[in-house]
Structures are given as structure tokens and as C-alpha cells.
XYZ file of C-alpha atoms in Angstrom:
660
model
C 0.018 0.313 -0.088
C 1.305 3.567 -0.841
C 2.705 5.303 2.517
C 1.107 8.675 3.815
C 3.158 11.121 4.049
C 3.233 15.527 3.500
C 3.763 16.375 0.154
C 7.498 17.257 -0.631
C 8.863 14.657 1.276
C 8.124 11.457 -0.685
C 10.993 9.610 -1.735
C 12.087 9.167 -5.629
C 13.896 6.786 -7.668
C 14.823 9.805 -9.977
C 17.852 10.318 -8.663
C 20.346 13.246 -9.742
C 22.580 11.109 -11.049
C 19.744 8.784 -13.608
C 18.882 12.810 -14.980
C 22.701 13.049 -16.726
C 23.708 9.398 -17.025
C 20.595 8.480 -19.243
C 19.561 11.937 -20.396
C 21.290 13.714 -23.641
C 20.844 17.243 -24.946
C 19.432 16.267 -28.740
C 20.803 19.323 -30.393
C 19.843 19.104 -33.980
C 19.114 16.410 -36.904
C 20.654 16.499 -40.225
C 20.219 14.323 -43.413
C 22.840 13.410 -45.949
C 20.330 14.211 -49.060
C 22.982 12.332 -51.833
C 22.913 8.800 -49.449
C 19.672 9.585 -47.142
C 21.642 8.640 -43.841
C 20.232 10.346 -40.605
C 22.581 12.235 -38.599
C 21.961 13.663 -35.046
C 23.811 15.712 -32.788
C 24.312 14.691 -29.107
C 25.040 17.031 -26.252
C 26.528 14.465 -23.733
C 26.454 15.839 -19.831
C 28.511 12.993 -19.198
C 31.424 14.145 -21.481
C 31.710 17.678 -20.003
C 28.706 18.749 -22.350
C 30.554 18.479 -25.971
C 28.234 17.849 -28.991
C 28.892 14.838 -31.111
C 27.629 14.341 -34.459
C 26.201 11.025 -34.776
C 25.488 8.734 -37.619
C 24.224 4.902 -37.448
C 24.836 5.132 -33.842
C 28.665 5.777 -34.397
C 30.275 9.121 -33.551
C 31.861 11.089 -36.166
C 33.986 13.031 -34.463
C 36.876 11.475 -32.099
C 37.047 12.200 -28.462
C 37.967 15.994 -27.511
C 35.967 17.792 -30.596
C 33.221 19.128 -29.652
C 30.842 20.638 -32.707
C 29.428 23.986 -31.490
C 29.442 27.506 -32.526
C 28.900 30.839 -30.475
C 27.822 32.382 -33.309
C 25.019 35.263 -32.302
C 26.472 33.630 -28.879
C 23.770 31.113 -28.762
C 25.031 28.844 -31.910
C 23.160 26.103 -33.409
C 23.510 24.671 -36.953
C 27.059 23.749 -36.225
C 26.806 20.904 -38.767
C 26.336 20.346 -42.312
C 27.006 17.163 -44.283
C 26.994 16.081 -47.907
C 27.895 13.080 -49.868
C 28.958 11.078 -46.717
C 31.387 14.505 -45.764
C 30.781 16.130 -42.727
C 31.704 19.543 -41.967
C 31.811 21.073 -38.246
C 32.777 23.991 -36.306
C 34.859 23.265 -33.603
C 34.155 25.278 -30.217
C 37.537 25.144 -28.696
C 39.281 26.802 -32.236
C 36.294 28.173 -33.707
C 37.550 26.503 -37.259
C 35.641 24.404 -39.444
C 36.317 21.347 -40.164
C 36.024 18.464 -42.463
C 35.601 14.773 -41.706
C 35.451 12.177 -44.092
C 34.411 9.330 -42.585
C 33.508 8.601 -39.263
C 36.039 8.478 -36.884
C 38.484 10.000 -38.817
C 40.702 13.066 -37.557
C 38.986 16.317 -38.688
C 40.758 18.314 -41.216
C 40.873 22.127 -40.876
C 39.257 24.331 -43.686
C 39.014 27.433 -42.761
C 42.633 29.845 -41.721
C 43.495 29.877 -38.102
C 42.020 32.800 -36.732
C 40.754 32.083 -33.161
C 38.427 35.339 -33.650
C 36.660 34.446 -36.210
C 33.554 32.188 -35.654
C 31.345 29.750 -38.390
C 28.069 28.563 -38.427
C 24.677 28.077 -40.279
C 26.202 26.108 -43.343
C 24.616 25.822 -46.830
C 26.680 23.187 -48.929
C 26.513 24.297 -52.669
C 24.267 20.866 -54.258
C 26.835 20.487 -57.391
C 30.034 21.799 -55.728
C 29.938 20.502 -52.016
C 33.665 21.529 -51.498
C 31.875 24.925 -51.538
C 29.849 26.297 -48.091
C 28.237 29.548 -47.619
C 28.466 30.447 -44.026
C 28.013 33.349 -41.198
C 31.385 34.488 -40.473
C 31.020 36.476 -36.921
C 34.434 38.620 -36.837
C 35.825 39.182 -33.222
C 38.533 41.180 -33.975
C 37.413 43.804 -32.430
C 35.895 42.106 -29.381
C 33.781 45.306 -28.503
C 29.718 44.489 -28.991
C 29.552 47.508 -31.252
C 32.823 46.606 -33.349
C 31.885 42.853 -33.856
C 31.182 42.107 -37.722
C 28.572 39.515 -38.851
C 29.061 39.053 -42.494
C 27.580 36.264 -44.763
C 30.476 34.473 -46.908
C 31.451 31.947 -49.386
C 34.075 29.396 -47.944
C 36.127 27.245 -50.695
C 37.004 23.716 -48.183
C 39.744 23.003 -51.025
C 41.850 25.973 -50.438
C 40.415 27.637 -47.613
C 40.072 30.907 -49.053
C 36.988 33.002 -47.632
C 35.079 35.647 -49.877
C 32.139 38.040 -48.567
C 28.578 37.530 -50.323
C 26.505 39.915 -48.004
C 27.771 42.551 -45.151
C 25.181 45.585 -44.939
C 23.383 44.034 -42.392
C 23.946 43.725 -38.719
C 23.087 39.710 -38.407
C 22.512 37.040 -40.963
C 21.047 33.499 -40.776
C 19.340 30.469 -42.721
C 21.570 30.663 -45.975
C 19.743 28.411 -48.675
C 21.015 27.448 -51.909
C 18.427 26.340 -54.538
C 19.035 22.990 -55.699
C 20.237 23.734 -59.249
C 22.670 26.172 -57.216
C 21.722 29.441 -59.109
C 20.189 30.982 -56.629
C 20.887 32.351 -52.680
C 18.074 33.275 -49.965
C 19.038 34.546 -46.564
C 17.229 36.115 -43.674
C 19.009 39.386 -42.222
C 18.126 41.793 -39.612
C 19.712 44.905 -38.088
C 20.013 46.956 -34.763
C 17.703 47.420 -32.103
C 15.253 44.198 -33.922
C 15.566 40.826 -32.505
C 14.980 38.386 -35.294
C 11.349 37.502 -34.359
C 10.675 41.555 -34.124
C 11.664 42.908 -37.535
C 13.433 40.690 -40.028
C 13.522 40.334 -43.957
C 14.372 37.598 -46.759
C 16.449 37.883 -49.427
C 17.411 36.537 -52.903
C 20.327 36.388 -55.138
C 21.814 35.350 -58.053
C 24.645 33.529 -58.230
C 27.867 34.713 -60.120
C 30.447 31.775 -60.098
C 34.325 31.930 -60.662
C 35.338 28.936 -62.498
C 39.367 27.854 -62.163
C 40.790 28.021 -65.790
C 42.765 25.242 -65.007
C 40.563 22.386 -62.873
C 37.314 23.870 -64.016
C 36.152 23.537 -60.658
C 34.067 26.096 -58.726
C 36.702 28.224 -56.765
C 34.235 31.143 -55.426
C 30.939 32.719 -56.087
C 29.655 36.377 -55.761
C 26.222 37.610 -55.536
C 25.404 39.277 -59.016
C 23.350 42.448 -59.062
C 21.344 43.615 -55.845
C 19.779 41.061 -53.740
C 15.886 40.854 -54.516
C 14.082 42.005 -51.499
C 11.219 38.816 -50.986
C 9.424 39.677 -47.357
C 9.245 41.304 -44.000
C 9.578 44.787 -42.785
C 10.511 47.055 -39.661
C 7.438 45.320 -37.886
C 7.051 41.985 -38.904
C 9.551 39.294 -39.384
C 10.459 36.332 -41.168
C 12.102 32.867 -40.783
C 13.174 29.772 -41.823
C 13.290 29.827 -45.940
C 13.400 26.914 -47.980
C 13.764 26.287 -51.837
C 10.037 24.357 -52.939
C 11.874 24.027 -56.563
C 14.313 26.264 -58.662
C 11.776 29.320 -59.252
C 9.729 29.280 -56.100
C 10.528 29.591 -52.322
C 9.006 29.254 -49.195
C 9.121 30.960 -45.780
C 7.530 31.664 -42.199
C 5.908 35.061 -42.085
C 4.440 37.024 -38.941
C 2.325 39.684 -40.530
C -1.039 38.509 -39.569
C 0.488 37.539 -35.823
C 1.542 34.359 -36.376
C 4.227 32.615 -38.322
C 2.556 30.818 -41.483
C 3.925 29.525 -44.266
C 4.004 31.659 -46.964
C 5.517 31.154 -51.018
C 7.838 33.539 -53.185
C 7.507 32.938 -57.368
C 11.301 34.379 -58.810
C 9.345 34.314 -61.924
C 6.961 37.320 -60.748
C 8.855 38.770 -58.262
C 5.924 38.072 -55.975
C 5.164 36.339 -52.056
C 1.750 34.826 -51.107
C 0.548 33.465 -48.186
C 0.119 29.650 -48.729
C -2.968 28.902 -46.547
C -6.241 30.524 -48.203
C -6.989 32.349 -44.666
C -4.688 32.806 -41.990
C -4.471 29.969 -39.024
C -4.067 30.749 -35.106
C -1.114 28.775 -34.636
C 2.377 29.144 -34.751
C 4.699 27.294 -37.359
C 8.144 28.670 -35.999
C 9.414 29.685 -32.682
C 11.461 32.778 -32.115
C 14.759 32.261 -33.537
C 17.204 32.196 -30.443
C 19.442 29.744 -32.469
C 20.457 28.993 -35.570
C 19.305 25.806 -37.623
C 15.826 26.016 -36.820
C 13.686 23.691 -39.001
C 9.755 23.780 -38.045
C 8.954 22.341 -41.857
C 10.073 20.400 -44.962
C 9.428 19.363 -48.266
C 8.468 15.815 -48.477
C 7.830 16.305 -52.308
C 8.087 19.678 -54.522
C 4.316 20.180 -53.279
C 3.539 18.705 -50.095
C 4.838 20.323 -46.725
C 5.032 18.186 -43.466
C 4.834 21.055 -41.010
C 4.818 21.215 -36.950
C 2.370 24.258 -36.208
C 1.952 24.961 -32.149
C -1.555 24.913 -31.506
C -3.108 25.335 -28.192
C 0.744 24.865 -26.698
C 0.862 21.452 -28.338
C 3.105 20.703 -31.681
C 0.236 19.259 -34.610
C 2.168 17.288 -37.276
C 0.584 19.000 -40.437
C 0.721 18.091 -44.011
C 0.671 21.063 -46.175
C -0.921 21.435 -50.101
C 1.146 23.876 -51.735
C -0.910 24.758 -54.557
C -4.019 25.055 -52.635
C -3.500 25.811 -49.368
C -4.551 22.388 -47.790
C -4.225 21.165 -44.254
C -4.312 17.633 -43.079
C -3.424 16.836 -39.579
C -1.597 13.598 -38.239
C -2.658 11.754 -35.394
C 0.792 11.771 -33.034
C 1.909 11.021 -29.670
C 4.317 13.723 -29.911
C 3.460 17.049 -28.425
C 6.701 18.777 -29.037
C 8.604 18.950 -32.058
C 11.968 20.242 -33.630
C 14.206 19.472 -36.072
C 12.228 18.210 -38.748
C 13.979 16.598 -41.718
C 12.302 15.020 -44.868
C 13.859 12.324 -46.044
C 11.983 10.952 -49.412
C 7.980 11.581 -49.840
C 7.184 9.457 -47.252
C 9.596 9.743 -44.322
C 10.788 12.393 -42.182
C 12.962 12.846 -39.097
C 12.738 14.947 -36.135
C 13.267 15.414 -32.552
C 10.153 14.541 -30.465
C 8.739 14.503 -26.569
C 5.480 13.324 -25.427
C 3.687 13.425 -22.174
C 5.330 10.796 -20.993
C 8.890 9.988 -22.345
C 11.623 12.825 -22.709
C 12.945 13.834 -26.123
C 13.874 11.104 -28.811
C 15.070 10.894 -32.234
C 11.813 9.723 -33.874
C 11.182 8.559 -37.929
C 8.233 8.951 -39.087
C 6.781 6.835 -42.201
C 3.658 8.029 -43.772
C 0.674 5.929 -45.763
C -1.377 7.468 -47.751
C -4.938 5.966 -48.998
C -7.664 7.294 -51.450
C -10.135 8.496 -48.963
C -9.642 9.405 -45.113
C -6.696 10.655 -43.102
C -3.299 10.103 -43.280
C -1.800 7.628 -41.059
C 1.598 7.397 -39.784
C 4.404 4.980 -38.009
C 6.588 6.207 -35.411
C 9.896 4.453 -35.063
C 12.423 5.636 -32.051
C 15.941 6.060 -33.369
C 17.454 7.226 -30.688
C 16.491 5.892 -27.155
C 15.311 7.952 -24.463
C 15.339 7.692 -20.673
C 13.111 5.391 -19.435
C 12.593 6.798 -15.850
C 9.552 6.165 -14.069
C 7.506 9.437 -14.187
C 4.830 8.870 -11.514
C 5.321 8.145 -7.890
C 2.851 5.313 -6.793
C 4.395 4.451 -3.441
C 2.897 8.204 -1.826
C 0.081 9.363 -1.113
C -0.796 12.673 0.641
C -3.274 12.482 4.317
C -5.647 14.360 1.958
C -5.704 17.555 4.516
C -2.863 19.617 2.791
C -2.407 20.940 -0.522
C 1.032 20.539 -2.532
C 3.496 22.993 -2.410
C 4.292 24.432 -5.742
C 7.681 25.480 -7.560
C 6.925 28.462 -10.240
C 9.521 27.632 -13.133
C 10.019 30.974 -15.628
C 11.811 29.901 -18.979
C 14.881 32.007 -19.795
C 14.380 34.444 -23.043
C 12.469 36.490 -22.054
C 11.504 35.738 -25.489
C 10.215 32.079 -25.398
C 8.022 29.554 -24.248
C 8.089 26.679 -21.959
C 7.319 23.667 -23.935
C 5.414 20.698 -23.360
C 6.499 17.225 -22.859
C 8.145 14.810 -20.352
C 11.003 16.875 -18.886
C 13.305 14.966 -16.064
C 13.812 17.857 -14.269
C 10.128 18.691 -13.542
C 9.620 15.187 -12.658
C 12.565 14.909 -9.941
C 10.570 17.921 -8.187
C 6.839 16.058 -8.934
C 7.692 12.870 -8.150
C 8.552 13.892 -4.859
C 5.507 15.517 -4.269
C 5.335 18.913 -5.397
C 3.607 20.674 -8.014
C 5.105 22.469 -10.454
C 3.537 25.516 -12.667
C 5.415 26.158 -15.962
C 2.593 28.235 -17.713
C 0.884 26.165 -20.127
C -2.695 27.040 -19.079
C -2.085 30.135 -19.680
C -0.426 29.774 -23.384
C -3.594 27.858 -23.549
C -5.670 30.872 -24.375
C -3.171 33.197 -25.591
C -1.094 31.104 -27.613
C 2.389 32.340 -28.486
C 1.351 35.226 -31.006
C 3.289 38.145 -31.871
C 0.994 40.554 -30.029
C 2.012 38.288 -26.706
C 5.317 38.718 -27.328
C 4.931 42.160 -28.011
C 3.556 42.515 -23.812
C 7.127 42.402 -23.019
C 7.998 45.583 -25.094
C 8.970 48.121 -22.358
C 7.672 45.896 -19.821
C 10.160 43.294 -18.642
C 10.144 43.114 -14.943
C 6.733 43.609 -14.495
C 4.593 41.998 -16.300
C 6.489 38.685 -16.492
C 6.753 39.274 -12.368
C 3.048 39.801 -12.415
C 1.969 37.030 -14.034
C 4.181 34.761 -12.049
C 2.564 36.277 -8.988
C -0.768 35.799 -10.182
C -0.337 32.031 -11.001
C 0.230 31.328 -7.570
C -2.797 33.056 -6.539
C -5.008 31.828 -8.971
C -3.977 28.111 -8.247
C -4.083 28.771 -4.247
C -7.711 29.963 -4.916
C -8.141 27.076 -7.151
C -7.361 24.588 -4.084
C -5.015 23.209 -6.403
C -1.688 24.440 -4.581
C -0.693 25.707 -0.775
C 0.314 29.488 -2.171
C 2.162 29.590 1.743
C 4.561 27.296 0.163
C 5.438 28.370 -3.157
C 9.146 28.658 -4.348
C 9.808 30.184 -7.901
C 13.082 29.277 -10.147
C 14.442 30.313 -13.071
C 17.743 30.901 -15.020
C 19.107 33.669 -17.238
C 16.366 35.933 -18.196
C 14.046 33.926 -16.110
C 16.439 33.982 -13.085
C 16.191 38.084 -13.215
C 12.393 37.288 -13.423
C 12.680 35.253 -10.073
C 14.693 38.127 -8.267
C 12.145 40.626 -9.458
C 9.271 38.845 -8.426
C 11.271 38.313 -4.851
C 11.886 42.499 -4.851
C 8.454 43.629 -6.481
C 6.454 41.020 -3.895
C 8.295 40.068 -1.037
C 5.857 37.875 0.635
C 4.525 36.009 -2.634
C 6.977 33.362 -2.513
C 8.645 31.213 0.584
C 11.971 30.569 -1.819
C 13.507 31.294 -4.592
C 16.383 30.336 -6.528
C 18.112 32.208 -9.205
C 20.659 30.701 -11.452
C 22.732 32.433 -13.938
C 20.350 35.486 -13.752
C 20.460 39.360 -14.456
C 21.140 41.490 -11.580
C 21.867 44.542 -12.949
C 20.233 46.212 -16.091
C 22.834 48.948 -16.626
C 25.484 46.019 -16.846
C 23.934 44.311 -18.996
C 23.225 46.911 -21.650
C 26.715 47.630 -21.768
C 28.719 44.419 -21.409
C 26.361 42.438 -23.175
C 27.510 40.487 -26.612
C 26.205 42.194 -30.031
C 23.130 39.449 -30.541
C 21.330 41.179 -27.566
C 23.529 44.280 -26.831
C 20.345 46.279 -28.281
C 17.493 44.271 -26.765
C 17.064 46.072 -23.879
C 15.814 49.375 -25.605
C 12.811 47.392 -26.703
C 12.608 45.390 -23.143
C 12.894 48.539 -20.961
C 11.956 51.079 -22.872
C 14.709 53.206 -24.289
C 18.552 53.129 -23.654
C 20.315 53.360 -20.517
C 20.697 57.109 -21.475
C 17.517 58.053 -22.717
C 15.863 55.893 -19.682
C 18.377 55.522 -16.582
C 15.843 55.822 -14.011
C 13.965 52.925 -15.265
C 17.113 50.233 -15.505
C 17.824 51.224 -12.099
C 14.530 50.630 -11.044
C 13.768 47.169 -12.170
C 17.598 46.224 -11.208
C 17.436 43.842 -8.215
C 20.491 44.606 -7.180
C 19.801 48.169 -6.086
C 16.493 46.593 -4.150
C 18.297 43.486 -2.721
C 16.949 44.833 0.672
C 13.505 44.265 -0.190
C 14.319 40.068 -0.655
C 12.731 38.062 2.200
C 12.295 34.890 1.047
C 15.147 32.904 1.527
C 17.047 32.581 -2.139
C 19.485 30.516 -3.731
C 22.000 32.525 -6.075
C 23.952 31.076 -8.484
C 25.653 33.615 -10.798
C 27.799 30.858 -13.166
C 29.251 33.415 -15.225
C 25.950 34.162 -17.708
C 26.581 34.690 -21.401
C 26.375 38.235 -21.154
C 28.674 39.202 -18.973
C 32.482 38.673 -18.654
C 33.291 36.124 -15.317
C 34.679 38.582 -13.161
C 32.322 41.571 -14.019
C 28.994 39.289 -13.448
C 30.751 37.789 -10.113
C 30.897 41.037 -8.730
C 27.077 42.120 -9.399
C 26.134 38.504 -7.781
C 28.083 38.888 -5.072
C 27.300 42.649 -4.051
C 23.183 41.608 -4.103
C 24.207 38.772 -1.836
C 25.979 41.247 0.519
C 23.173 43.608 0.763
C 20.842 40.788 1.190
C 22.718 39.751 4.147
C 22.944 43.270 5.532
C 20.070 43.710 5.674
C 18.648 40.404 7.391
C 17.970 38.583 4.609
C 18.671 34.482 4.073
C 20.552 33.738 0.671
C 23.061 31.028 -0.111
C 25.343 31.672 -2.941
C 27.115 28.720 -4.968
C 29.779 28.879 -7.973
C 30.385 26.126 -10.460
C 33.439 26.270 -12.067
C 34.243 25.716 -15.894
C 31.006 26.359 -16.737
C 29.343 29.100 -18.709
C 25.475 29.937 -19.181
C 23.724 26.426 -18.793
C 25.145 23.836 -17.203
C 26.672 21.267 -19.395
C 28.818 19.022 -17.131
C 27.086 16.154 -15.174
C 28.665 16.714 -12.535
C 27.371 20.451 -12.348
C 23.688 19.363 -13.488
C 23.602 16.615 -10.189
C 25.314 19.112 -7.747
C 22.692 21.910 -8.590
C 19.698 19.716 -8.294
C 20.490 17.848 -5.239
C 21.168 21.409 -3.600
C 17.927 23.287 -5.190
C 15.962 20.217 -3.475
C 17.915 20.977 -0.227
C 17.542 24.636 -0.432
C 13.465 24.123 -0.885
C 13.372 21.600 1.714
C 15.401 23.557 4.182
C 13.349 26.927 3.378
C 10.246 25.253 3.679
C 10.564 23.289 6.382
C 9.419 20.288 4.600
C 11.657 17.672 5.273
C 12.890 19.107 8.596
C 9.535 18.760 10.111
C 7.137 16.433 7.904
C 5.097 15.360 11.126
C 4.231 18.888 11.877
C -0.085 20.058 11.418
C -0.821 22.367 8.840
C -0.938 25.384 11.104
C 2.489 24.815 12.573
C 3.499 24.120 8.875
C 2.371 27.497 8.099
C 4.016 29.259 11.092
C 7.591 28.191 10.272
C 7.498 29.005 6.544
C 6.333 32.600 7.920
C 9.610 32.722 9.984
C 12.036 31.629 7.128
C 10.131 34.035 5.001
C 10.246 37.275 7.481
C 13.516 36.340 9.204
C 11.458 37.559 12.388
C 9.639 35.076 14.155
C 6.271 34.923 13.837
C 6.324 38.351 11.989
C 5.346 38.849 8.370
C 2.187 38.390 6.877
C 1.983 34.859 5.781
C 3.317 34.999 2.514
C -0.363 36.284 1.233
C -0.663 38.834 -1.464
C -1.420 42.346 -0.336
């Protein structure tokens, strides 16, 4: 029979070491369109977090190499493959390397220059030694001086020539099947790619060797043709449907819907007869996002996000007819077609974590399309429930509000083992899915953050606790809040603005000082705060200070766990100083705070030992702060009393954590 025990004190089979031993970060999927071989990239915590391309369950690159790029800082799309030859950016050297056969020693194909970063490759279809890539030049490392260009790389001669340089940023280069046209996405400051971006197409002018006849390089012929996008709308993920038509995703009607551009008429049109309230793309935080593909020249397999879940959908290009496909996968990324009836993707189910999946479609003359699914790389099979315990029926569970990063991102559905680590111990965990079911992730919802970061996100988190408490789902007096990066900022801002709303907090690599972020961030985000805060630091200095948790640390009364861990946007020492100043201020005003550093980590934890120590420390912090494990035999009122004491650092003081 199940044991009766207070929520939060249950013993769980999901240990921290099992999370890292059995879990992989599934970075991306690739198809070799010459051989139809499937490749994928694994992020391995047990190998210090390195990214490894895999084909036929064999590592393509040797131990010690890491297929990862820092273009736009967040990287993505560090690998490309054609005819069995794999190209990748090595994280340590930033050079591009070629591997002719799995296990071979990588051969460098770009000059040795640690200031140059490469990523997001397009391989020429008939001259595969020619790549198109983004080149991010950090010769002058200040964000305003970093230069992003679109370049042509001759991997046989290690020579580089510039194709486009007018914009501040480039992404998604793609070459037409006949090799005659190049398309790409570009945007400029102060915009992020999901705020305002454009698609361009240019004709390729080749330079051929007079001796060998091989393509040496190519240039853009004439002025690139504008396809779509504006200063108030954005585009994403261009793909060639044929030599004369290009598809892309466009949010002009509020959601990213598919469009097509015809080269012969120089005109673009929506593919769907009527816009649908579904996003066919996520915000482009990383390079190489691939959320639809062509099964054949007139059939698209897409993954629109509807009511929070991803829905596999067929689209007929000429008519725009949509046909959903029954699927157990609620979140899908990295979709690539193999043939007219087969595709692969990374998918998560409500009861299974992310796995590499192959889908085979079966058509009939009438009725819906059916599909079969094959897992290519097994995901973790840990138990996701805890049948060994029940509560006494007299209490509601404590709750953790999990704030995603970004802040322009989303908390995707599907089984998440970090969440299960807590819920299997009797915690409730809120990650915002109920809210998204009502309003989606459409453009106007993303735009709510404009000028309001640190306000609407904070209010939403507190409102969620109040609503769940009123509905009798959780005990609102025993709610904790956690988040990393931008989510870590929201944690700190919530504890400042609503000192009695949360019983504990956990901020990992979170923003503490908005002025410091504005001054020292990398180029990609260097002007993002102008939109999020409502102006530059010179224009609204008071707003930057008012919303920086560093300057209001004295208001933080809830027990706080701080793990700054050298965020992506600040030099290590600079960020550590900000975090330590805030910790010092909290302690001087009677607050309770714990400060932890993990050596050798950057933005996001990649090493198994760090991930394990971090989650164990977090659980122990909640248990201690909320007295869940220390006093499990107390009755409800006594538990509330002890919670008050921890919250206010004054015996019997405070308002019991209730909202004013």
C-alpha cells in the first residue's frame, strides 16, 4: 500500500545522477540528401557537455572534439553533411573542419583565426567543397565592433569571400537545387529576428578555375531581391520548393504562417487561404531551426504549435489545404524530410522525454493520412510517477513556479526530467501551459514584453500562484520560484516587488543589473533592452535602476539561492561582482541567501557533475526553507508558522506570504 506522507517529503527513484546518465541534450538532426543517411547531434553531460555528431549510432568526430559554435552567442547549426562528408565548427578553435569518414581525424578547412566564428552552413548542391556560412568577426571584441557577414568558403583552398555585409545579422542561408540562387534572412539593430527581419534572394555569379574547371568561389550578382519582411514584422526559415519558388514563415498576421515567393513574378503570397492561429515557428534564438520541410515539390510536412502542443500537419502547396496527422508527440523540433513518405525529428511525448524519431506516412485514397513512428535514439525510461506515496488529504502540495529564459521563449510541453525530479517528490510545478492555451505565443503576446520586462512577467508569476491557490490546487503559502538567465531575473524581480509572495527563490545565472547587461552584453542582444525596458540607458536611466534587483536587494525577504555562473552576456569577474554585491546587501538587511559557484561552466550547465550538484542543492534549499523534510510531522498550522519565520526572518512576523 502507498505510504501516507506530506507533500514534498516523498522519496523518489529519480536521482540526480540518473538524470545525467540517461539523458542527452538532443541538439539537431541532419539528412545527407545524397545518401539519405540520418545524422544527429548529441549534447553529452557525461562528456563535459560536448556536442557529438552521430550516424548509425557511431560517433563521427573523435573524443576531444566539440561540434558547437558561438555565432550570435547562442549558436546552433554547427554541423552540415553532404555525400558522407561532414563539416563542423569546433568549439575550442572556432575553425571549420571536414571529416571524410566517421572516426577520421578532422581536417581544418578555414584559416586559423580564433577571432572568427562560423555557423549555419549551406553546402553547394553541385560543388560540395563550397560552403555558405555566417562569419562573425571578433577581431575587435566590443559588441558594437563585432562584424557579421555572409561568406563563401572554399574548403579545398581555405579561402573566404564576402557575399553580403550590409545588415547587422544574417541567418538561414539556403541555395536553390540548381545552385543558381542564394536566399537568406537578415536583420539589423535594434531589432531581434522575431521583431523585424527580412528575406532576400540573390543570383549566384560563379568563378571557375581555368585549369581544373572547379568552382573556386562565387559572388552575389547585382542587387539582392527583397522577398518579404519589414520593420514591424519578421520572417523565418526560408526553404526552396523548387528552383523558381521559395517558401518561408511570416508573422504579418500575428502568427508565423507559411508563404511562398515566385522568382518569375517577383511576388509573395500566403500559402494558406486563410491565416490560422498557430505558430509554425518559434522565436529564432538559435541558428538552424527547422520546423517544416518538403516531402515532395508540392507537399509540406509542418509542425504548427496549436493550444500549446505541436501538431504534425501536411500542407498542399498549390491549394493550401491542411491535413493533421495523429501523433503522440506534443513537442517537435528539427524536422527534416528523407523522402516523399519519410521524415525525422526530435520529439517529446507527455510520458516520454525527447528522442530522435523517424516517421513513415501511409496514404489512402480516402480518409486521413496515417503514420508510424520509430525511435532512433532511446530516451530515458525512468518512472515518471510516484505510486508509493499519497498525501493525508488535509493539505495541498507546495508549488514551484518555473520561469523560462529568453525572456521571449516558451515552456514547451512534453516529459521533462528536471520537472519529474520535483513532482515525483510531491511538489506541484507550474510552467505556464494553462496561460498559453488561451493566448498562444503569437506576436502580440510576445510584444507584451516591450517596455514591460520586469513588470508583466513578474505579475504573471504571482498571479499564477494566487489563481492556483484560489482553485485549491496548491498551497500558495509554500510556493517557490525558480528560473535561469532571463528567468533568473524574473525570480529576483518577483522577490523584490512581492516580498511575501514566495517562500523561497532560486536564481541561476540570472540578470542582477540591467545597466551592466546593457553595457557588456554580446552583439546579438546588445540592443534588446531598448525594446524590453523602453529606451536606452541614456534615455531612461531611472527605469534601468528601478528594475535592477541589485539596487533593491534589501527588499528580498524570502530565502534565496543564487548561482550566478558566469552568464553569457557578462565577463566572468564582472558578473560575479554584481552577484556578490547583491548577496552582501541581502545579508546586511537580515535576508537569508546562499551563494554557489560552479567552476568551468558558462551560460547553462553542461557537465554531469554540475547538473547533479545543482539540482540536489536546489531541492535541499527548498526543503530547508519550507521545512518540508525537517518537520514532516507538524500539523498544517505549524508548518505555516515555520514558513512565515523563514520568509520574514522575524519569529511570528510577516503576513504569512499572502498577497496584499
